[in-house]
Coordinates of N, CA and C and ligand atoms in Angstrom, one line a residue:
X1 N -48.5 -79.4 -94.1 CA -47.3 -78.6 -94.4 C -47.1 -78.5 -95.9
X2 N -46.7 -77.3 -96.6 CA -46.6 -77.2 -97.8 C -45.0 -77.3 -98.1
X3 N -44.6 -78.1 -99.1 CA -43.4 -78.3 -99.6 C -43.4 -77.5 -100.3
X4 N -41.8 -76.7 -100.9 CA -41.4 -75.9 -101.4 C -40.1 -76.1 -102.3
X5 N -39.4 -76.1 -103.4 CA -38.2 -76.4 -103.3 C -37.5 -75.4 -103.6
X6 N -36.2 -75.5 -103.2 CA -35.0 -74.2 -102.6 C -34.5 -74.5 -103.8
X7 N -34.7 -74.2 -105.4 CA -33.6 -74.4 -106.3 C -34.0 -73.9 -107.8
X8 N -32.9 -73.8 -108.6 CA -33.7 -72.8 -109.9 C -33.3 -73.6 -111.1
X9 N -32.9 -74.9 -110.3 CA -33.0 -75.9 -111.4 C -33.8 -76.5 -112.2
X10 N -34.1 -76.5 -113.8 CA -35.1 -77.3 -114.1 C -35.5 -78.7 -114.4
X11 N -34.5 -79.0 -114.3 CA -34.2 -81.1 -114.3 C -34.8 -80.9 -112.8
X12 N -34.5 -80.8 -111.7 CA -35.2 -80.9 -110.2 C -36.4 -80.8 -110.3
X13 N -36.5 -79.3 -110.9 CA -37.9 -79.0 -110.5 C -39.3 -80.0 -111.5
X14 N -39.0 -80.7 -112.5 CA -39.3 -80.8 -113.7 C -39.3 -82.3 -112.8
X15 N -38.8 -82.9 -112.1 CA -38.3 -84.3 -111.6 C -39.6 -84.2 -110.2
X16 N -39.0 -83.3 -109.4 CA -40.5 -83.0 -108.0 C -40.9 -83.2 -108.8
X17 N -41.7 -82.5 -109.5 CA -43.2 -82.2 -110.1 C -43.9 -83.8 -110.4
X18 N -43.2 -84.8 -111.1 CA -44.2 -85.5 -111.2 C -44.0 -86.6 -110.1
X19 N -43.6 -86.3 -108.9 CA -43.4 -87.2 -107.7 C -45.1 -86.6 -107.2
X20 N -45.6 -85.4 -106.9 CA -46.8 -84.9 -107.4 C -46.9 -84.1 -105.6
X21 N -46.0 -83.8 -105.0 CA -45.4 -83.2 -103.9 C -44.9 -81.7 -103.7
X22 N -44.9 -81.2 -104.9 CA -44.4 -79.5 -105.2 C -45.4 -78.6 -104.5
X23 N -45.4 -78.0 -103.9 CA -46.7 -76.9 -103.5 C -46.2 -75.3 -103.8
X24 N -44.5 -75.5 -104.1 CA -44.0 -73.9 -104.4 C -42.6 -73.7 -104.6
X25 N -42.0 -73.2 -105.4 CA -40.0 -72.5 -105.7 C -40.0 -71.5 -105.0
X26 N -38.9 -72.0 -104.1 CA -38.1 -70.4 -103.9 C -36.8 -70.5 -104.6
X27 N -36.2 -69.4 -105.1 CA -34.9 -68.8 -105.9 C -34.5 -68.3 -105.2
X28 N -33.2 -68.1 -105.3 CA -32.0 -67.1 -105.4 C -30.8 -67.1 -105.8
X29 N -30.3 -65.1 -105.9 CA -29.4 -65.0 -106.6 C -28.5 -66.0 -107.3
X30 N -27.8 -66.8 -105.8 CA -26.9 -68.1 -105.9 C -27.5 -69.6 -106.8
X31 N -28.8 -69.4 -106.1 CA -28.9 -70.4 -106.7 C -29.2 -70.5 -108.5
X32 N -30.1 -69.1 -108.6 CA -29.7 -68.8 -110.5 C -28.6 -68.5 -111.1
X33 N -27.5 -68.1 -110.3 CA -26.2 -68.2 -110.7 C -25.8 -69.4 -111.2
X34 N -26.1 -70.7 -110.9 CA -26.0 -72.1 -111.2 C -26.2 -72.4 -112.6
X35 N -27.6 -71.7 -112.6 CA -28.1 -72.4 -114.1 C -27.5 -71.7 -115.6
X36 N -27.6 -72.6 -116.7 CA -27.5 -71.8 -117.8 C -28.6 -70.6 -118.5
X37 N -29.6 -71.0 -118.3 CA -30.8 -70.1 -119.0 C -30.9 -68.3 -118.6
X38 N -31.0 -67.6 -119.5 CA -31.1 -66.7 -119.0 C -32.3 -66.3 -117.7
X39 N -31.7 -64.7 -117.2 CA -32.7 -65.5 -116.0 C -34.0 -64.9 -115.8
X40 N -34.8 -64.3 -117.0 CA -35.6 -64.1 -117.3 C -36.8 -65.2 -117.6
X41 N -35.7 -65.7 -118.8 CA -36.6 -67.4 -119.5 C -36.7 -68.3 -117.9
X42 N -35.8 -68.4 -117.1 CA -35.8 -69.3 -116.1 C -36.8 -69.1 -115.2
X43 N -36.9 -67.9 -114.7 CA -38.1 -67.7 -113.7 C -39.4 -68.1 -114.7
X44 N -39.8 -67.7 -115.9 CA -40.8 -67.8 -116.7 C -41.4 -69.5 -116.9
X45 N -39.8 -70.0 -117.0 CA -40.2 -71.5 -117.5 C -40.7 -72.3 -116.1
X46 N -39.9 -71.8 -114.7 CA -40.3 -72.3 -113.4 C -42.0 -72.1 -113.5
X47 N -42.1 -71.0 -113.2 CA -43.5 -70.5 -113.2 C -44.6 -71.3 -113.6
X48 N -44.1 -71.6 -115.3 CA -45.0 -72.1 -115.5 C -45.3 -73.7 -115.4
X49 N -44.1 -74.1 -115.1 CA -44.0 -76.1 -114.2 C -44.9 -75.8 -113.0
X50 N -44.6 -75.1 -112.3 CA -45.4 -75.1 -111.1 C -45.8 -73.8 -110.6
X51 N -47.3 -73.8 -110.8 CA -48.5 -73.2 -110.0 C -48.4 -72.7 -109.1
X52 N -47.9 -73.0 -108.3 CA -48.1 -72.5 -106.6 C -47.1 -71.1 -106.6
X53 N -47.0 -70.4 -105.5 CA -45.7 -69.8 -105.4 C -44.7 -69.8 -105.5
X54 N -43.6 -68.6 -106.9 CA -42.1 -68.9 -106.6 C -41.5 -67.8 -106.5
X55 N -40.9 -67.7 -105.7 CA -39.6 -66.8 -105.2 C -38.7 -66.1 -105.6
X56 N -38.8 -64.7 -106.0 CA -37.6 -64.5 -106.7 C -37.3 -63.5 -106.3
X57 N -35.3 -63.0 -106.2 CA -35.3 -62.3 -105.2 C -35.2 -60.8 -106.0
X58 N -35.0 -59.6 -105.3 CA -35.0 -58.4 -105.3 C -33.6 -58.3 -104.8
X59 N -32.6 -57.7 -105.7 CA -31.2 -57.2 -105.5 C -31.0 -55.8 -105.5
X60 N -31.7 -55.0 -104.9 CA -31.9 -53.4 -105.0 C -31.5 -53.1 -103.5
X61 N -31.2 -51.7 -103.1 CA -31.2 -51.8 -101.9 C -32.1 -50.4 -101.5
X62 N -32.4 -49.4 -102.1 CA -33.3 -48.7 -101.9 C -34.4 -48.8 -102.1
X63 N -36.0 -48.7 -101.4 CA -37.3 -48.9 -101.3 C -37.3 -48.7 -102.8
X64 N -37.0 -47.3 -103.1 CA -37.7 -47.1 -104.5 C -37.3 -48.0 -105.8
X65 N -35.9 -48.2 -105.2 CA -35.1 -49.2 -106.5 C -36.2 -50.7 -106.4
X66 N -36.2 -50.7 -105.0 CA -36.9 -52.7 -104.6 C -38.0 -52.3 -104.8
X67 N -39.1 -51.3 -104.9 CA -40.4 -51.9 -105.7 C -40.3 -51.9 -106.8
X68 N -39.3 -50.7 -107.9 CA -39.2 -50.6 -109.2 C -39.2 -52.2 -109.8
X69 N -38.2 -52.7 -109.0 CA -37.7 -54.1 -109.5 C -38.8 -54.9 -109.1
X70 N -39.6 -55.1 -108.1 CA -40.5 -55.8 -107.8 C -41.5 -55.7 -108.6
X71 N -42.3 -54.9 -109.3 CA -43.2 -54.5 -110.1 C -42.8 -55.1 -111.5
X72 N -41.1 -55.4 -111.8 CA -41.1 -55.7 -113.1 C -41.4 -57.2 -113.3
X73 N -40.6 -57.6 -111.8 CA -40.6 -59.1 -111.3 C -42.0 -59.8 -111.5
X74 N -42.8 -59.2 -110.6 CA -44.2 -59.5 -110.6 C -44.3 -59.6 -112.1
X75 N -44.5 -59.0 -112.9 CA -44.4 -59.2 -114.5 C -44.5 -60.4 -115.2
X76 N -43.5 -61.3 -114.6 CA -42.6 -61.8 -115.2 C -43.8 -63.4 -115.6
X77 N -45.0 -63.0 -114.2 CA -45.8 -64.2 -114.1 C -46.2 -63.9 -113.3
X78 N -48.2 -64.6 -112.9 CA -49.1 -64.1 -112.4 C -48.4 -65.0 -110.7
X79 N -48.2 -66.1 -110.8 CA -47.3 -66.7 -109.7 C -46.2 -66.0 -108.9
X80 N -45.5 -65.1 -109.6 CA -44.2 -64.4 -108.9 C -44.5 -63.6 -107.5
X81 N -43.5 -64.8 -106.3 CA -44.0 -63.5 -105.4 C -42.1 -63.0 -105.3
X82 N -42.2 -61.8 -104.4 CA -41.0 -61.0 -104.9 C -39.9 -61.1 -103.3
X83 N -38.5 -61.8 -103.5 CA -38.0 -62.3 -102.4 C -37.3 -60.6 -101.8
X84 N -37.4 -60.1 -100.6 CA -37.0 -59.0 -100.3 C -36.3 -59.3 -99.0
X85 N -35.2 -59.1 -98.9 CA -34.4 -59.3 -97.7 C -34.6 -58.4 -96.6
X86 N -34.8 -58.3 -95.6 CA -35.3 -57.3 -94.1 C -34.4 -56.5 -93.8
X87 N -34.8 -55.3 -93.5 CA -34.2 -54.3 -93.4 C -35.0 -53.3 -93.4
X88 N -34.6 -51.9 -93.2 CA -35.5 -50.6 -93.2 C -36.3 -50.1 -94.7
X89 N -35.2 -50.4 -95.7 CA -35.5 -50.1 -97.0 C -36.9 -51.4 -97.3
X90 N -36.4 -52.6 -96.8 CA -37.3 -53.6 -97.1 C -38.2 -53.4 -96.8
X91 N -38.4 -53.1 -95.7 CA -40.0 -53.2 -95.0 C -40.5 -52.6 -95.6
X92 N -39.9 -50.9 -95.6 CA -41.0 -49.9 -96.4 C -41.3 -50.2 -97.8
X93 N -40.7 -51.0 -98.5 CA -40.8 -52.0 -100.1 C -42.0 -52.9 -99.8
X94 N -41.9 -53.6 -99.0 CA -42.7 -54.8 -98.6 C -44.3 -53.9 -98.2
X95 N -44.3 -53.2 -97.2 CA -45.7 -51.9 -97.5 C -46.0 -52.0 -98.5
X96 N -45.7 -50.8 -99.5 CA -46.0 -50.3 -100.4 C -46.3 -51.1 -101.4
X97 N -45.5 -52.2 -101.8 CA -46.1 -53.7 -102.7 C -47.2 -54.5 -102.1
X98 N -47.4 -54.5 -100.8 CA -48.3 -55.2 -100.4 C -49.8 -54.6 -100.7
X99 N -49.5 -52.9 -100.6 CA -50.7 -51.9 -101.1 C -51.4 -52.1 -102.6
X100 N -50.3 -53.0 -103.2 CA -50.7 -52.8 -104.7 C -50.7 -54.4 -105.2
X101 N -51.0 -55.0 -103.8 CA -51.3 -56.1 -104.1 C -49.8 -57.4 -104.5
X102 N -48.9 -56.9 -104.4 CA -47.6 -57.8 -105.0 C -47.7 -58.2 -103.3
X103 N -47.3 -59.8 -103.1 CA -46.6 -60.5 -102.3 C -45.0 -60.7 -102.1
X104 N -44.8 -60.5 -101.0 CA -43.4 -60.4 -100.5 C -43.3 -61.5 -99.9
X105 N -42.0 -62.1 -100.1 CA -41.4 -63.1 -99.2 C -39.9 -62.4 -97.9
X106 N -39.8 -62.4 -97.0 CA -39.0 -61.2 -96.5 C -38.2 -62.5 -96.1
X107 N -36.4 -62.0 -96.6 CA -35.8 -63.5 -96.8 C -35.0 -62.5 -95.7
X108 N -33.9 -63.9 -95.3 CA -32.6 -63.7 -94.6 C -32.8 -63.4 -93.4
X109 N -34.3 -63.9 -92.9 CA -34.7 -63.1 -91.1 C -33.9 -64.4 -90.4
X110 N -33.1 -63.7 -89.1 CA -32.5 -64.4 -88.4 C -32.7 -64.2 -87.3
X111 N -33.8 -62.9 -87.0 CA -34.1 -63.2 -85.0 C -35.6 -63.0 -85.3
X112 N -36.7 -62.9 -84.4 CA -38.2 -63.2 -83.9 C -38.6 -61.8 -84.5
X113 N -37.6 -60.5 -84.0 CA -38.2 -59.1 -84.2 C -38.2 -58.9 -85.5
X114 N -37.2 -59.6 -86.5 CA -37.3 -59.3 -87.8 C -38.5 -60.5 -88.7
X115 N -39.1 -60.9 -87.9 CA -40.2 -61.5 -88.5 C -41.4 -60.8 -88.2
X116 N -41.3 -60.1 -86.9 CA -42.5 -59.2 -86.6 C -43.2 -57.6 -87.3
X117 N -41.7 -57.6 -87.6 CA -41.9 -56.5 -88.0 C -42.2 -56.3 -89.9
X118 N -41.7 -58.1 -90.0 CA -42.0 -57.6 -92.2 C -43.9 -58.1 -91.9
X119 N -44.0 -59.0 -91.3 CA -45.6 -59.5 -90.6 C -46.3 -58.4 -90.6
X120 N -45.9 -57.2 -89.8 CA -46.5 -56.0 -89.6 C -46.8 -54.8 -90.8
X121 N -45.5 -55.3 -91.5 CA -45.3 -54.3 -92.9 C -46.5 -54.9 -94.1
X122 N -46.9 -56.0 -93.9 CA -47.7 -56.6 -94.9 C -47.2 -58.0 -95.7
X123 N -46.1 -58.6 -95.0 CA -45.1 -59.5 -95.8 C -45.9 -61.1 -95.9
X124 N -46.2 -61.1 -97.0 CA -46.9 -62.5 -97.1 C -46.0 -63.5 -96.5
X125 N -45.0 -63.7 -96.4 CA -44.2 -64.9 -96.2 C -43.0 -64.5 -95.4
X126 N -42.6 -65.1 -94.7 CA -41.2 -64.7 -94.0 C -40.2 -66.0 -94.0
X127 N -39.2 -65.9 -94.2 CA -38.4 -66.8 -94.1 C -37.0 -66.9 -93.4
X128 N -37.1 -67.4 -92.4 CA -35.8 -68.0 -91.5 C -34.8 -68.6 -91.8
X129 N -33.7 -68.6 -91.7 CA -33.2 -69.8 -92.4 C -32.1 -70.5 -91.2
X130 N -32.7 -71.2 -91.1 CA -32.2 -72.5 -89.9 C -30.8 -73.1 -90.0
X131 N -30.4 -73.3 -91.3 CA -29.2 -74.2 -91.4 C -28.4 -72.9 -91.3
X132 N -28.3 -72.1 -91.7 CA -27.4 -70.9 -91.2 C -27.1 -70.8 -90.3
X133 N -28.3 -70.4 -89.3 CA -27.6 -70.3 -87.7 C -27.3 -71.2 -87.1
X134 N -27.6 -72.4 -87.5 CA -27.2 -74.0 -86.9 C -25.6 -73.4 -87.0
X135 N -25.4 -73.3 -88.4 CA -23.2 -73.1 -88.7 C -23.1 -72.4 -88.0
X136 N -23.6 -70.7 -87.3 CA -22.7 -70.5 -85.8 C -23.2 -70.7 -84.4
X137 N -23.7 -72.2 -84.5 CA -23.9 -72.6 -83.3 C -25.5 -72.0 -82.7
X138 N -26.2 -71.7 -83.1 CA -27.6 -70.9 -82.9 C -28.2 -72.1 -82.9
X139 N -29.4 -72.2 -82.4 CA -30.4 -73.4 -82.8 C -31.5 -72.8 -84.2
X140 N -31.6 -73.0 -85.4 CA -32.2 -72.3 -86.4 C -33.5 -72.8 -85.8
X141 N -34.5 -73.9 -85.2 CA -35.1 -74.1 -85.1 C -35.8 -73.4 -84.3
X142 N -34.9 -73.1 -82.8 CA -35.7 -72.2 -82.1 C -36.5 -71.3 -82.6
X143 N -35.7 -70.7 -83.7 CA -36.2 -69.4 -83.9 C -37.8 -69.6 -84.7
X144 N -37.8 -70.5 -85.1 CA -38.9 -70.7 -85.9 C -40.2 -70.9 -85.1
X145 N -39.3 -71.7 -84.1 CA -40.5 -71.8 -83.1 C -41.3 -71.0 -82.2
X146 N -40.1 -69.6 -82.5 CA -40.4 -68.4 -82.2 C -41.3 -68.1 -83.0
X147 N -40.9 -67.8 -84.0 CA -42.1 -67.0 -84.7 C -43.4 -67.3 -84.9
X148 N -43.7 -68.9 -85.0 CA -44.5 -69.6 -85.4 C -45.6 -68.8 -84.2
X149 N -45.1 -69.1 -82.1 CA -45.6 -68.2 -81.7 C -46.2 -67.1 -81.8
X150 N -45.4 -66.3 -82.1 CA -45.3 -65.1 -81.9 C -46.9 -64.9 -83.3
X151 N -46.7 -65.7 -84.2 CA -47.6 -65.3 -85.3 C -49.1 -65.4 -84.5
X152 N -48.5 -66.5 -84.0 CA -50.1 -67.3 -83.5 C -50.7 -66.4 -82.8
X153 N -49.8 -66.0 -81.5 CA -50.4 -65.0 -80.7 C -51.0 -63.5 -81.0
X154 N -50.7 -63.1 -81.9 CA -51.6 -62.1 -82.6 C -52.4 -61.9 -84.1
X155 N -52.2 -63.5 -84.4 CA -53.0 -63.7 -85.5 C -52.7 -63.6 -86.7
X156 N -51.3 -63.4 -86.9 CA -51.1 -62.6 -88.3 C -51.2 -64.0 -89.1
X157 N -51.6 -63.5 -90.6 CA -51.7 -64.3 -91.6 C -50.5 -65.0 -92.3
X158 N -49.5 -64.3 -92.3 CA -48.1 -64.0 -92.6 C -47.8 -65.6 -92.7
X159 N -47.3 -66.4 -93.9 CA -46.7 -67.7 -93.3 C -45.0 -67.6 -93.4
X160 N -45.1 -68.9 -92.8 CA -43.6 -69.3 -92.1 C -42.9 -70.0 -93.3
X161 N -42.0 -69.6 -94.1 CA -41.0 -70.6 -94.9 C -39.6 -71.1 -93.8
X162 N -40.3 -71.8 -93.8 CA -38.2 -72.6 -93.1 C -37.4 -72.9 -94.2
X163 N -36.3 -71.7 -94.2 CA -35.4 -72.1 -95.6 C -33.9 -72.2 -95.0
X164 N -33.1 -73.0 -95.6 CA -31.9 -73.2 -95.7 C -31.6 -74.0 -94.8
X165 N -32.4 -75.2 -95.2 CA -32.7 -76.6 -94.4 C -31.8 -77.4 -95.0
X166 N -30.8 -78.3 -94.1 CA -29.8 -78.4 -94.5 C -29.9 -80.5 -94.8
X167 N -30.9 -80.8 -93.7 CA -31.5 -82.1 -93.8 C -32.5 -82.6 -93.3
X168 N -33.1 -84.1 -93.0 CA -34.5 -84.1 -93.0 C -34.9 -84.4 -91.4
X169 N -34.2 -83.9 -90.7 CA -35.0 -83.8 -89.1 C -34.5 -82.3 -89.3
X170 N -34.4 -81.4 -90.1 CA -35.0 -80.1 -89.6 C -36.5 -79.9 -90.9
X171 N -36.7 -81.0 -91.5 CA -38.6 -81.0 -91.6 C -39.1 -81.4 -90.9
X172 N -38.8 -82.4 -90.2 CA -39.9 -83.0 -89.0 C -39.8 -82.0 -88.2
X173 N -38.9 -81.6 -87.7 CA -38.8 -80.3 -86.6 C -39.8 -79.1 -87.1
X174 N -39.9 -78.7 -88.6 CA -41.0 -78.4 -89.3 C -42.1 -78.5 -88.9
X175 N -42.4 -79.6 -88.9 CA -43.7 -80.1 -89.3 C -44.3 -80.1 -87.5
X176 N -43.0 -80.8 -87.2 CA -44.0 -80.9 -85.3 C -44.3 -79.4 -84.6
X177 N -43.3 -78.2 -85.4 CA -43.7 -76.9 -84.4 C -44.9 -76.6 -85.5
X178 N -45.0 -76.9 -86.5 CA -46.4 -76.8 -87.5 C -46.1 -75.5 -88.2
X179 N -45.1 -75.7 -88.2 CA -44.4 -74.1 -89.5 C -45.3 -74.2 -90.8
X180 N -45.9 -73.2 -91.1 CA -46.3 -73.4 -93.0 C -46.0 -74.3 -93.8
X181 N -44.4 -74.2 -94.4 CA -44.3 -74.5 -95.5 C -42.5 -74.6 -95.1
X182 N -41.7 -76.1 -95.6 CA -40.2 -76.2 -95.5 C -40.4 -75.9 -97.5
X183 N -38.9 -75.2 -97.3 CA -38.4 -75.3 -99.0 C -37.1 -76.1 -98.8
X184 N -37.7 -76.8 -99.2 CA -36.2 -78.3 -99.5 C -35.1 -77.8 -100.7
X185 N -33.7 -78.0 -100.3 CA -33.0 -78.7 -102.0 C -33.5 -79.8 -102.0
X186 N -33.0 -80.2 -103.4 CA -33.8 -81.9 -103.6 C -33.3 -82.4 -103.2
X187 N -31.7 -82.8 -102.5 CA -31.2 -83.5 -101.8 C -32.2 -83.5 -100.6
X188 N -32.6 -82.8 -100.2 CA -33.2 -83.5 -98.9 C -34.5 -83.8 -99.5
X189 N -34.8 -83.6 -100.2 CA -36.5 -83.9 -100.9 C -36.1 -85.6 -100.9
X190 N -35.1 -85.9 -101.8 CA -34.5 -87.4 -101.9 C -34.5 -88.5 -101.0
X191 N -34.1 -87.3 -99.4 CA -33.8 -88.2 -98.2 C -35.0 -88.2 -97.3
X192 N -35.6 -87.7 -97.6 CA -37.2 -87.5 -96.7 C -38.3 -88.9 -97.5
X193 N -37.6 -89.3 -98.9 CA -38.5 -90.8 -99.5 C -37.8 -92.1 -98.6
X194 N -36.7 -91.6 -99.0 CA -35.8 -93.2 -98.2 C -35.3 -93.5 -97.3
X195 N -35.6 -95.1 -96.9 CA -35.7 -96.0 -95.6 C -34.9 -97.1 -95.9
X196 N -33.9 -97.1 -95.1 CA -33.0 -98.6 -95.8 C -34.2 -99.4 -95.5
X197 N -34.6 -99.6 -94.5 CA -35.5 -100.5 -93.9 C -36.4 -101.0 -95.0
X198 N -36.9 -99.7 -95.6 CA -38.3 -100.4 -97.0 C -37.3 -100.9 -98.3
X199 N -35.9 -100.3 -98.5 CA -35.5 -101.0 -99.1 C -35.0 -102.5 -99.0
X200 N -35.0 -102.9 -97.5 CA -34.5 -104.5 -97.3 C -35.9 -105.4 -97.6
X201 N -37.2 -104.6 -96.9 CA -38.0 -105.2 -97.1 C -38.5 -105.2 -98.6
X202 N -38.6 -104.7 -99.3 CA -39.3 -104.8 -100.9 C -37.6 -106.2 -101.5
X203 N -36.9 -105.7 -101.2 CA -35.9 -106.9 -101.8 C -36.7 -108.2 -101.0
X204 N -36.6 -108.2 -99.6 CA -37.1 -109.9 -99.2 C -38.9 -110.2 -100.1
X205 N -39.5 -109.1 -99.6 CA -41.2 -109.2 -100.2 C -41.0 -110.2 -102.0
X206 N -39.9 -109.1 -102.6 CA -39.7 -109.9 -104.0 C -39.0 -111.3 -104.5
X207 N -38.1 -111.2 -103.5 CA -37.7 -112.9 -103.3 C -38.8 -114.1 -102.9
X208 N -39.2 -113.4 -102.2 CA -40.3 -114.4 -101.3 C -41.5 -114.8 -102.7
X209 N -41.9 -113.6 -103.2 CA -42.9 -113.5 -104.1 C -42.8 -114.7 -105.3
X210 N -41.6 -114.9 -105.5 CA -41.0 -116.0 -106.5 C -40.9 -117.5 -106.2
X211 N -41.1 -117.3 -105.0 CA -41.7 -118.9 -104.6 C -43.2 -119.3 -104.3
X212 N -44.0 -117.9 -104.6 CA -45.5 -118.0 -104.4 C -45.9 -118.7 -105.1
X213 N -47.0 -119.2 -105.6 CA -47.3 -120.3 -106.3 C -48.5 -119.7 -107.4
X214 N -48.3 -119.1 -108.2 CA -49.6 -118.3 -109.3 C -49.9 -119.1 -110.0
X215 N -51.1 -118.8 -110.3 CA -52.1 -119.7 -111.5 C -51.8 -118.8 -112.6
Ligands
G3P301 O1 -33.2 -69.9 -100.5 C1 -32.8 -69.4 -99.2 C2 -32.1 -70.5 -98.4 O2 -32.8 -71.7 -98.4 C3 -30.6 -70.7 -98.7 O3 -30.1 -71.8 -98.1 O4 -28.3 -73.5 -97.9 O5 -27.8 -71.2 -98.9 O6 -28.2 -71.5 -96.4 P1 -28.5 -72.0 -97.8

């Protein structure tokens, strides 16, 4: 399963990185709203911390406006894939960038048919987002587990991001329906290291160790 992190922070991202666990950033609007840097330099400086894929979204709402802006995006860095929210305008964005080679991430899908259909449009990535529909009472997992299906059964290439994961049994839940790739905040990146358990034991291991007898 590929880790991802959900954040446009550069102390975080800069912090993953040398834990040596980063496989990809996803952004958004909200979350670059956060930071100081312009949000040009920011995507640029992400980019270049980490290699893998990052996320950045498209705030246009007409196809022609969302590839205009996708095309610039893409620009920005050979890594940039371009976040496109689902919808009718989307999909037909997500096509026509897919023709020209730009990868789409198709964000904000919350039922099975809106993952089928950006899959169908050409959409490198799709992303669910779980902890959302958990808040009105939905199972976010299900859905993933939907799709995860649904990919399987006709093959598509298309991967699964599970985003807006709120803690760390919805990675294991990840990981056991064998989704692609979770995009963590680093809060949960933090809680997915620690075990009170390894912390009581490394305290006893080092007590103990001081009555060992070294040459
Ligand atoms: O980046 C998209 C998603 O992960 C946002 O999560 O916590 O705002 O629902 P959240």
């Amino acid at each position: 399963m590929k880790i991802f992190l959900d954040t446009a922070n550069l102390k975080q991202i800069k912090e993953a990185v040398s834990w040596g666990i980063v496989d990809g950033v996803t952004t958004n609007p909200t979350l670059c709203s956060r930071e100081e840097e312009s949000f040009e330099d920011l995507i640029k400086e992400i980019c270049r911390i980490v290699s893998g894929p990052i996320s950045v979204e498209c705030v246009s709402s007409r196809a022609d406006e969302i590839i205009k802006e996708a095309r610039s995006l893409a620009k920005l860095a050979d890594n940039v894939v371009v976040k496109i929210p689902i919808g009718i305008e989307g999909l037909k964005a997500i096509k026509a960038l897919a023709q020209e080679g730009i990868k789409a991430n198709t964000t904000l899908v919350f039922s099975p048919m809106q993952a089928l259909l950006a899959a169908k449009a050409g959409a490198r990535y799709v992303s669910p987002f779980v902890g959302r529909l958990d808040d009105v009472s939905h199972d976010g997992m299900d859905l993933v587990d939907q799709i995860v299906t649904i990919f399987n059964n006709y093959g598509f290439d298309t991967e699964v991001i599970v985003a807006s994961i709120r803690h760390p049994l919805h990675i294991v839940e990840t990981a056991l329906i064998g989704a692609d790739i979770a995009t963590l905040p680093f809060a949960a990146l933090e809680k997915m290291v620690k075990h009170p358990l390894t912390d009581i034991g490394i305290e006893r291991f080092l007590k103990d160790w001081e009555k060992v007898k070294v040459k």
